[in-house]
PDB file of C-alpha atoms in Angstrom:
ATOM      1  CA  MET O 240      67.538 139.743   3.866  1.00  0.00           C
ATOM      2  CA  LYS O 241      65.266 137.856   1.501  1.00  0.00           C
ATOM      3  CA  ARG O 242      66.755 137.482  -1.951  1.00  0.00           C
ATOM      4  CA  ALA O 243      63.538 138.757  -3.576  1.00  0.00           C
ATOM      5  CA  MET O 244      64.008 142.088  -1.816  1.00  0.00           C
ATOM      6  CA  ILE O 245      67.283 142.731  -3.623  1.00  0.00           C
ATOM      7  CA  GLY O 246      65.515 143.651  -6.881  1.00  0.00           C
ATOM      8  CA  ILE O 247      63.180 146.023  -5.075  1.00  0.00           C
ATOM      9  CA  ILE O 248      66.070 147.724  -3.322  1.00  0.00           C
ATOM     10  CA  ALA O 249      68.056 147.867  -6.578  1.00  0.00           C
ATOM     11  CA  ALA O 250      65.172 149.489  -8.478  1.00  0.00           C
ATOM     12  CA  ILE O 251      64.610 152.106  -5.780  1.00  0.00           C
ATOM     13  CA  ALA O 252      68.330 152.815  -5.280  1.00  0.00           C
ATOM     14  CA  TYR O 253      69.017 153.156  -9.022  1.00  0.00           C
ATOM     15  CA  GLY O 254      65.905 155.332  -9.307  1.00  0.00           C
ATOM     16  CA  ILE O 255      67.197 157.638  -6.580  1.00  0.00           C
ATOM     17  CA  LEU O 256      70.611 157.734  -8.255  1.00  0.00           C
ATOM     18  CA  ALA O 257      69.026 158.638 -11.622  1.00  0.00           C
ATOM     19  CA  LEU O 258      66.822 161.280 -10.025  1.00  0.00           C
ATOM     20  CA  VAL O 259      69.656 162.910  -8.091  1.00  0.00           C
ATOM     21  CA  GLY O 260      71.958 162.632 -11.113  1.00  0.00           C
ATOM     22  CA  GLY O 261      69.463 164.438 -13.309  1.00  0.00           C
ATOM     23  CA  ILE O 262      69.151 167.245 -10.785  1.00  0.00           C
ATOM     24  CA  ILE O 263      72.932 167.532 -10.435  1.00  0.00           C
ATOM     25  CA  GLY O 264      73.319 167.502 -14.234  1.00  0.00           C
ATOM     26  CA  TYR O 265      70.921 170.399 -14.478  1.00  0.00           C
ATOM     27  CA  ALA O 266      72.544 172.298 -11.619  1.00  0.00           C
ATOM     28  CA  GLN O 267      76.067 171.951 -13.032  1.00  0.00           C
ATOM     29  CA  ALA O 268      75.556 172.085 -16.794  1.00  0.00           C
ATOM     30  CA  LYS O 269      72.061 173.613 -17.069  1.00  0.00           C
ATOM     31  CA  SER O 270      71.086 170.507 -19.023  1.00  0.00           C
ATOM     32  CA  LYS O 271      67.308 170.377 -19.218  1.00  0.00           C
ATOM     33  CA  MET O 272      67.549 166.967 -20.883  1.00  0.00           C
ATOM     34  CA  SER O 273      69.433 165.592 -17.856  1.00  0.00           C
ATOM     35  CA  LEU O 274      66.795 166.988 -15.541  1.00  0.00           C
ATOM     36  CA  ILE O 275      63.851 165.664 -17.559  1.00  0.00           C
ATOM     37  CA  SER O 276      65.292 162.212 -18.219  1.00  0.00           C
ATOM     38  CA  GLY O 277      66.650 161.864 -14.686  1.00  0.00           C
ATOM     39  CA  VAL O 278      63.377 162.830 -13.039  1.00  0.00           C
ATOM     40  CA  ILE O 279      61.206 160.683 -15.320  1.00  0.00           C
ATOM     41  CA  SER O 280      63.381 157.569 -15.178  1.00  0.00           C
ATOM     42  CA  GLY O 281      64.137 158.011 -11.481  1.00  0.00           C
ATOM     43  CA  VAL O 282      60.507 158.417 -10.464  1.00  0.00           C
ATOM     44  CA  LEU O 283      59.447 155.491 -12.671  1.00  0.00           C
ATOM     45  CA  LEU O 284      62.089 153.228 -11.132  1.00  0.00           C
ATOM     46  CA  ILE O 285      61.128 154.249  -7.606  1.00  0.00           C
ATOM     47  CA  LEU O 286      57.455 153.628  -8.395  1.00  0.00           C
ATOM     48  CA  CYS O 287      58.344 150.240  -9.891  1.00  0.00           C
ATOM     49  CA  GLY O 288      60.233 149.327  -6.724  1.00  0.00           C
ATOM     50  CA  VAL O 289      57.279 150.292  -4.564  1.00  0.00           C
ATOM     51  CA  ALA O 290      54.912 148.402  -6.855  1.00  0.00           C
ATOM     52  CA  GLN O 291      57.156 145.318  -6.697  1.00  0.00           C
ATOM     53  CA  PHE O 292      57.045 145.532  -2.917  1.00  0.00           C
ATOM     54  CA  ARG O 293      53.241 145.609  -3.075  1.00  0.00           C
ATOM     55  CA  GLY O 294      53.226 142.506  -5.273  1.00  0.00           C
ATOM     56  CA  VAL O 295      52.612 143.991  -8.719  1.00  0.00           C
ATOM     57  CA  VAL O 296      54.038 141.311 -11.004  1.00  0.00           C
ATOM     58  CA  TRP O 297      54.897 143.442 -14.068  1.00  0.00           C
ATOM     59  CA  ALA O 298      56.723 146.131 -12.054  1.00  0.00           C
ATOM     60  CA  GLY O 299      59.976 144.156 -11.999  1.00  0.00           C
ATOM     61  CA  THR O 300      59.879 143.740 -15.766  1.00  0.00           C
ATOM     62  CA  LEU O 301      59.251 147.449 -16.304  1.00  0.00           C
ATOM     63  CA  ALA O 302      62.091 148.339 -13.918  1.00  0.00           C
ATOM     64  CA  ALA O 303      64.409 145.984 -15.819  1.00  0.00           C
ATOM     65  CA  VAL O 304      63.448 147.530 -19.175  1.00  0.00           C
ATOM     66  CA  ILE O 305      63.959 151.093 -17.901  1.00  0.00           C
ATOM     67  CA  THR O 306      67.300 150.098 -16.388  1.00  0.00           C
ATOM     68  CA  ALA O 307      68.424 148.398 -19.613  1.00  0.00           C
ATOM     69  CA  VAL O 308      67.529 151.487 -21.654  1.00  0.00           C
ATOM     70  CA  LEU O 309      69.472 153.688 -19.234  1.00  0.00           C
ATOM     71  CA  ILE O 310      72.494 151.378 -19.481  1.00  0.00           C
ATOM     72  CA  VAL O 311      72.461 151.701 -23.282  1.00  0.00           C
ATOM     73  CA  VAL O 312      72.164 155.496 -23.047  1.00  0.00           C
ATOM     74  CA  PHE O 313      75.013 155.769 -20.561  1.00  0.00           C
ATOM     75  CA  VAL O 314      77.297 153.393 -22.468  1.00  0.00           C
ATOM     76  CA  MET O 315      76.707 155.471 -25.618  1.00  0.00           C
ATOM     77  CA  ARG O 316      77.453 158.652 -23.666  1.00  0.00           C
ATOM     78  CA  LEU O 317      80.602 157.103 -22.169  1.00  0.00           C
ATOM     79  CA  THR O 318      81.761 156.026 -25.625  1.00  0.00           C
ATOM     80  CA  LYS O 319      81.140 159.513 -26.980  1.00  0.00           C
ATOM     81  CA  THR O 320      82.657 161.581 -24.158  1.00  0.00           C
ATOM     82  CA  ARG O 321      85.297 159.148 -22.816  1.00  0.00           C
ATOM     83  CA  LYS O 322      84.568 160.586 -19.346  1.00  0.00           C
ATOM     84  CA  PHE O 323      83.810 158.095 -16.596  1.00  0.00           C
ATOM     85  CA  MET O 324      81.691 160.517 -14.586  1.00  0.00           C
ATOM     86  CA  PRO O 325      78.757 160.344 -14.679  1.00  0.00           C
ATOM     87  CA  ALA O 326      78.150 157.981 -17.614  1.00  0.00           C
ATOM     88  CA  GLY O 327      80.498 155.191 -16.533  1.00  0.00           C
ATOM     89  CA  LEU O 328      79.262 155.213 -12.956  1.00  0.00           C
ATOM     90  CA  MET O 329      75.631 155.120 -14.067  1.00  0.00           C
ATOM     91  CA  ALA O 330      76.328 152.315 -16.558  1.00  0.00           C
ATOM     92  CA  ILE O 331      78.029 150.193 -13.899  1.00  0.00           C
ATOM     93  CA  ALA O 332      75.362 150.937 -11.294  1.00  0.00           C
ATOM     94  CA  GLY O 333      72.725 150.113 -13.893  1.00  0.00           C
ATOM     95  CA  GLY O 334      74.398 146.800 -14.646  1.00  0.00           C
ATOM     96  CA  VAL O 335      74.372 145.890 -10.966  1.00  0.00           C
ATOM     97  CA  ALA O 336      70.721 146.941 -10.628  1.00  0.00           C
ATOM     98  CA  LEU O 337      69.748 145.010 -13.756  1.00  0.00           C
ATOM     99  CA  ALA O 338      71.530 141.897 -12.494  1.00  0.00           C
ATOM    100  CA  ALA O 339      69.589 142.138  -9.224  1.00  0.00           C
ATOM    101  CA  LEU O 340      66.297 142.652 -11.055  1.00  0.00           C
ATOM    102  CA  VAL O 341      66.909 139.699 -13.360  1.00  0.00           C
ATOM    103  CA  ALA O 342      68.018 137.491 -10.462  1.00  0.00           C
ATOM    104  CA  ASP O 343      64.766 138.293  -8.665  1.00  0.00           C
ATOM    105  CA  ALA O 344      62.808 137.164 -11.725  1.00  0.00           C
ATOM    106  CA  PHE O 345      64.167 133.646 -11.211  1.00  0.00           C
ATOM    107  CA  VAL O 346      63.435 133.407  -7.483  1.00  0.00           C
TER     108      VAL O 346
END
């Protein structure tokens, strides 16, 4: 697999995870904020991944910014709740996705 594809895959995978997580958060806790933020961030990340694949230069930067913001949100939530799920998982997954996105910027 080409190294440059890793960032695209990471953006799309983290977008799907955010989207599904938002839907699950709404289904379990009736959290409209989880649904709204999960759908918006998830769809944006998926669109950024597709745009990266099509050669749009700024899409990787936007995906990295969205991912970084989500990491901050989930670390704050983890610090507040002290519950690993879902905040810890999303923070770790976000860190991996961000590392892949940043690595692609230097390819």
